[in-house]
mmCIF file of C-alpha atoms in Angstrom:
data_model
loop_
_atom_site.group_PDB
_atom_site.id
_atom_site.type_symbol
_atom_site.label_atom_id
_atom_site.label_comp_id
_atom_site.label_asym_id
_atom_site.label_seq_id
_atom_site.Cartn_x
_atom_site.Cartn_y
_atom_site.Cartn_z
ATOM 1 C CA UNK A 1 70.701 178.771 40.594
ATOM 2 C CA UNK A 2 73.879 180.476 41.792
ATOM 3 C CA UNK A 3 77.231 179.080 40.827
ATOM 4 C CA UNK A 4 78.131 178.142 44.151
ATOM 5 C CA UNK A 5 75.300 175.386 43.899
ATOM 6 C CA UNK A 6 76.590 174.015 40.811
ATOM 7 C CA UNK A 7 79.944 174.302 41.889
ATOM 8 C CA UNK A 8 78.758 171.667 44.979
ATOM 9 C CA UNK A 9 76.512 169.293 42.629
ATOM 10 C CA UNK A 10 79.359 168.896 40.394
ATOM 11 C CA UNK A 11 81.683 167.998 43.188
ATOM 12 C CA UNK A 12 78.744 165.729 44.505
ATOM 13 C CA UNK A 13 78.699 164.380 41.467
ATOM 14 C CA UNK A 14 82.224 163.718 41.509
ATOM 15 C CA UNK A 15 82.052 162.339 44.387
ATOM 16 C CA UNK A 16 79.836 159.943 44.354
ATOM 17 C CA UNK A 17 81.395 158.765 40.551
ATOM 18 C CA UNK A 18 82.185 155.096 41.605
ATOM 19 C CA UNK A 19 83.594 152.088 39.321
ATOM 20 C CA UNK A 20 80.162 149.885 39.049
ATOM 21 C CA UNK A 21 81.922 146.954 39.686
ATOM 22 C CA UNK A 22 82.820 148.462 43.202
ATOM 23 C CA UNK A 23 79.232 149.495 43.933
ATOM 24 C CA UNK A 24 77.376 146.090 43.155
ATOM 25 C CA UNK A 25 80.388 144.340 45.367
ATOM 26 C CA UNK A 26 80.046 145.877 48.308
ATOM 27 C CA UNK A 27 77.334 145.289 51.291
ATOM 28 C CA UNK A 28 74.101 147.451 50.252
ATOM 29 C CA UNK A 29 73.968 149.261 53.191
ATOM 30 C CA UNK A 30 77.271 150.012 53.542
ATOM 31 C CA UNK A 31 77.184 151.233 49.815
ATOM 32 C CA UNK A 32 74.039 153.430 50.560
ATOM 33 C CA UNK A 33 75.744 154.930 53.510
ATOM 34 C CA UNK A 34 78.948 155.981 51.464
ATOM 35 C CA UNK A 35 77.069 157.390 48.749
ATOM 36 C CA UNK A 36 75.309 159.789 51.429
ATOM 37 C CA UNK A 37 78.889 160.332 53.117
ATOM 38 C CA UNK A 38 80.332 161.494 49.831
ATOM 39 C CA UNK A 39 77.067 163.581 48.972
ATOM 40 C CA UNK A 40 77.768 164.888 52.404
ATOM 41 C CA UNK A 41 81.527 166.009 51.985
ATOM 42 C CA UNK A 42 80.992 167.548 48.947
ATOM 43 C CA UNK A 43 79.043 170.343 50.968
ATOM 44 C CA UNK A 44 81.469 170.058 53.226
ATOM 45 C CA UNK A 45 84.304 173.311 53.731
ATOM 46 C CA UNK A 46 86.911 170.529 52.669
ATOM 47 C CA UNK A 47 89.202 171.108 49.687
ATOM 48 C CA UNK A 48 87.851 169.097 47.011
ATOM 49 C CA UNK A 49 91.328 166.987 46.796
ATOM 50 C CA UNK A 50 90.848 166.155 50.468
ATOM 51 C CA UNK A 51 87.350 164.577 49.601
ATOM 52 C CA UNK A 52 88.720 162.275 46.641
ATOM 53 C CA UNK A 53 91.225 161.269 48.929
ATOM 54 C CA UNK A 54 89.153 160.428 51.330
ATOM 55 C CA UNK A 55 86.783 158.714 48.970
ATOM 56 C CA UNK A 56 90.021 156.424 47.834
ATOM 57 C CA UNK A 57 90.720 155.156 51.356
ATOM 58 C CA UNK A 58 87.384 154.593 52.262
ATOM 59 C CA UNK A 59 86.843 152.239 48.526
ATOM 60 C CA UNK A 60 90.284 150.796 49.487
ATOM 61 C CA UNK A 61 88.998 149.717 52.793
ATOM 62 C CA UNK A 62 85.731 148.198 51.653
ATOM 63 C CA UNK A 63 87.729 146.003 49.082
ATOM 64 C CA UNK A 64 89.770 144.803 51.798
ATOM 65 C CA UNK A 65 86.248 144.194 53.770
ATOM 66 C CA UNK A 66 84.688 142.645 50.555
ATOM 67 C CA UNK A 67 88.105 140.573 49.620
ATOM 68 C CA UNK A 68 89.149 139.321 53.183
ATOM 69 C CA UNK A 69 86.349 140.238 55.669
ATOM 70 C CA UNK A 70 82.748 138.565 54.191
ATOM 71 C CA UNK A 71 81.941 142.114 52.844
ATOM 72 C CA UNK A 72 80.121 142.567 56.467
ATOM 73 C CA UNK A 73 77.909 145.293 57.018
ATOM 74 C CA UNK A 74 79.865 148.375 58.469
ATOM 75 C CA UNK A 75 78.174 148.376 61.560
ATOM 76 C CA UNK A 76 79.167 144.485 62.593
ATOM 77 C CA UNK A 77 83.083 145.276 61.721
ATOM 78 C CA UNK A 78 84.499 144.640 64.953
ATOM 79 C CA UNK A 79 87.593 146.183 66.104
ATOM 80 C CA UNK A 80 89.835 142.840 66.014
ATOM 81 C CA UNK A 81 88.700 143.167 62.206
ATOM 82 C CA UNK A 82 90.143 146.885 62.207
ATOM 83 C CA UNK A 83 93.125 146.154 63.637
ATOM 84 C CA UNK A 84 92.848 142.878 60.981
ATOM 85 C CA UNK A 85 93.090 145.482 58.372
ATOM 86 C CA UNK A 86 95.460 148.064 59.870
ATOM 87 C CA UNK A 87 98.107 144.206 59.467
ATOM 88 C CA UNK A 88 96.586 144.255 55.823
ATOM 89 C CA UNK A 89 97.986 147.328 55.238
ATOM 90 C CA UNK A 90 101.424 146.636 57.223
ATOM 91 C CA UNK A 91 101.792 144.030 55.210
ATOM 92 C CA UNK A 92 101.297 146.007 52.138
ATOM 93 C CA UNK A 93 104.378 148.091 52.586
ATOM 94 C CA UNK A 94 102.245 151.014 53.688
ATOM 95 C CA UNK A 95 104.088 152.758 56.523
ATOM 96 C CA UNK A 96 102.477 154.660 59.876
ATOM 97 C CA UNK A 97 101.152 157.387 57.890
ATOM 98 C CA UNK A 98 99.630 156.396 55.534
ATOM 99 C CA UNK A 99 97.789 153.961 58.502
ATOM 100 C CA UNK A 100 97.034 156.882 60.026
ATOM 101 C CA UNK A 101 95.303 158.791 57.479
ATOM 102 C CA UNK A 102 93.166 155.463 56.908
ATOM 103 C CA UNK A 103 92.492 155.418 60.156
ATOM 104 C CA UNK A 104 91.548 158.847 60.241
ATOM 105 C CA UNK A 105 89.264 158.599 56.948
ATOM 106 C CA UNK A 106 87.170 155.307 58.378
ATOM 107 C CA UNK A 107 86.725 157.410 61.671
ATOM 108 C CA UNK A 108 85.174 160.189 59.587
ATOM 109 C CA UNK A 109 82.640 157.833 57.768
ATOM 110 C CA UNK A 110 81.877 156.409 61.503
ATOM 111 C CA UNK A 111 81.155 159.624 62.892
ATOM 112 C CA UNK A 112 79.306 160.605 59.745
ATOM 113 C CA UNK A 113 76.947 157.277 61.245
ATOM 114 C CA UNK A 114 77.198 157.705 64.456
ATOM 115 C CA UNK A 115 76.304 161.719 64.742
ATOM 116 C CA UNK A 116 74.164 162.476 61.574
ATOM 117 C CA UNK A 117 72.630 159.306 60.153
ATOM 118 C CA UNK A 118 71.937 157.845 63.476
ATOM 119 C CA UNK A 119 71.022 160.515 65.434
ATOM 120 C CA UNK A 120 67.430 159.894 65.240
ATOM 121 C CA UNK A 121 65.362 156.873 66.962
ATOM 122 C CA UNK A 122 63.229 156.837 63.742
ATOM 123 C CA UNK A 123 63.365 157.197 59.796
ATOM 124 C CA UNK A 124 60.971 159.838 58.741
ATOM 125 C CA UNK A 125 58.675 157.206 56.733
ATOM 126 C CA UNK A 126 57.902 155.971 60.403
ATOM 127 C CA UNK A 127 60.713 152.784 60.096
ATOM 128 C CA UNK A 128 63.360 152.159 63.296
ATOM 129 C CA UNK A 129 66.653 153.773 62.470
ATOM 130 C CA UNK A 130 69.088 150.731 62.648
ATOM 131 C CA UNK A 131 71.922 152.876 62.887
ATOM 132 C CA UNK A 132 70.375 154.979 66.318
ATOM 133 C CA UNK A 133 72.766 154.417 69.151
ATOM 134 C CA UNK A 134 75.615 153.229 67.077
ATOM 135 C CA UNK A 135 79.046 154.320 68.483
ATOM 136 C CA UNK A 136 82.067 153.200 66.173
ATOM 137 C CA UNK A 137 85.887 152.637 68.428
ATOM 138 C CA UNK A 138 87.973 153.776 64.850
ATOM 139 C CA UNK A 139 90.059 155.791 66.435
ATOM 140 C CA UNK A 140 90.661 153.281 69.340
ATOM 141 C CA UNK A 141 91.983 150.478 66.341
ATOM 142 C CA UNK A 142 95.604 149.761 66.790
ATOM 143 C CA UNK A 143 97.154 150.496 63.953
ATOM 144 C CA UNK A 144 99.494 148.112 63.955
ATOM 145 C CA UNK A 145 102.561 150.206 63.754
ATOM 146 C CA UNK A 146 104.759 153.020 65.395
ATOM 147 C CA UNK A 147 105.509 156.670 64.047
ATOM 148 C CA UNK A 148 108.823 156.748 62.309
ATOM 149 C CA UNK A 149 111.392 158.993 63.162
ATOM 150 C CA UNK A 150 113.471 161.065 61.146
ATOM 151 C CA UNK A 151 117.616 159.733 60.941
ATOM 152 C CA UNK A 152 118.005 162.826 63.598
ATOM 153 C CA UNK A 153 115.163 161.383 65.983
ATOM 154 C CA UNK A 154 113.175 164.578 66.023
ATOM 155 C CA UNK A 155 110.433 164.802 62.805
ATOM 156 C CA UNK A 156 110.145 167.640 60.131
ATOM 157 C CA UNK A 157 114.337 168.457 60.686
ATOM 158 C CA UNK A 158 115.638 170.486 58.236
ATOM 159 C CA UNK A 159 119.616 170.682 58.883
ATOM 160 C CA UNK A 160 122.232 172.794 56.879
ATOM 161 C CA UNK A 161 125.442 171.697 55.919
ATOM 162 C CA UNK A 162 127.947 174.385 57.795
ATOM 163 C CA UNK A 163 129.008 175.571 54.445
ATOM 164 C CA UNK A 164 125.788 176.380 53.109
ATOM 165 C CA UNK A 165 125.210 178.235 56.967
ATOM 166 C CA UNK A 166 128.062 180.770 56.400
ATOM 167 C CA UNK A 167 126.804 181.106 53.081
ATOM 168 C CA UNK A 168 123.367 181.986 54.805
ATOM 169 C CA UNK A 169 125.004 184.041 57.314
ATOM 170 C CA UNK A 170 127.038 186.157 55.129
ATOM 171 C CA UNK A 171 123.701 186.585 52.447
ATOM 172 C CA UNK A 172 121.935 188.277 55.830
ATOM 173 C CA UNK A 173 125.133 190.337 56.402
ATOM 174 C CA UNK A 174 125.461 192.034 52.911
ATOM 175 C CA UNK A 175 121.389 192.739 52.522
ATOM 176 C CA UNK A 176 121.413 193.873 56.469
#
């Protein structure tokens, strides 16, 4: 067994660590298909903190489903119930990115649906694949909010005093 294969077991394992609580809450299906989603990041190329963060805004979303939505099965969440939970999180006091990365995160587990767990007509124990022909509109949700803007109207600004430039200016002089 190399240590590459251990290294991805233990981050599967990781991974698919969930409070028990959480687990028997949630819609079976829905719980079986995030189990395989995490077991299928953590062979992913993604940085292992990228996965757990993923994993947190995907169990924050299902407790919103389970809390405020009938804990319905992924596949019946409608969009008006997306955008139902984009408010949620308005409400909240999260701002656009944070929506954004949520948004971002529930399209991943939808295409993980859509493109690998339905891609097939039929199971291989000879059962119809429910999920076959599913196509998920996640990243078509309104979010509910608009991108913030910096107090300069442009984002990622980074402005000098002028002090602090003729300090710059006259470092570059002297070592130039």
């Amino acid at each position: 067994v190399t240590r590459q294969k251990i290294r991805y077991e233990q981050r599967k394992r990781s991974l698919q660590n969930f409070d028990t609580d959480f687990l028997i809450l949630i819609n079976a299906q829905t719980k079986n298909l995030l189990l395989e989603f995490m077991a299928f990041i953590a062979y992913s190329g993604l940085a292992l903190r990228t996965c757990q963060n993923m994993k947190s805004n995907l169990v924050t979303f299902l407790t919103w489903n389970y809390n405020y939505n009938d804990n319905r099965n992924f596949r019946l969440i409608t969009k008006k119930q997306g955008e139902e939970f984009f408010l949620y999180i308005k409400n909240m006091g999260s701002g656009y990115n944070r929506a954004k990365i949520l948004q971002s995160d529930i399209a991943s587990f939808a295409d993980f649906i859509q493109y690998v767990v339905g891609k097939n007509e039929y199971h291989n124990n000879g059962k119809k694949n429910p999920w076959y022909n599913y196509v998920h509109e996640w990243r078509q949700v309104d979010i509910q909010q608009q991108p913030e803007e910096s107090e300069y109207k442009k984002p990622n600004v980074s402005t000098f005093s002028e002090e602090r430039l003729d300090g710059l200016k006259f470092y570059l002089m002297m070592t130039h």
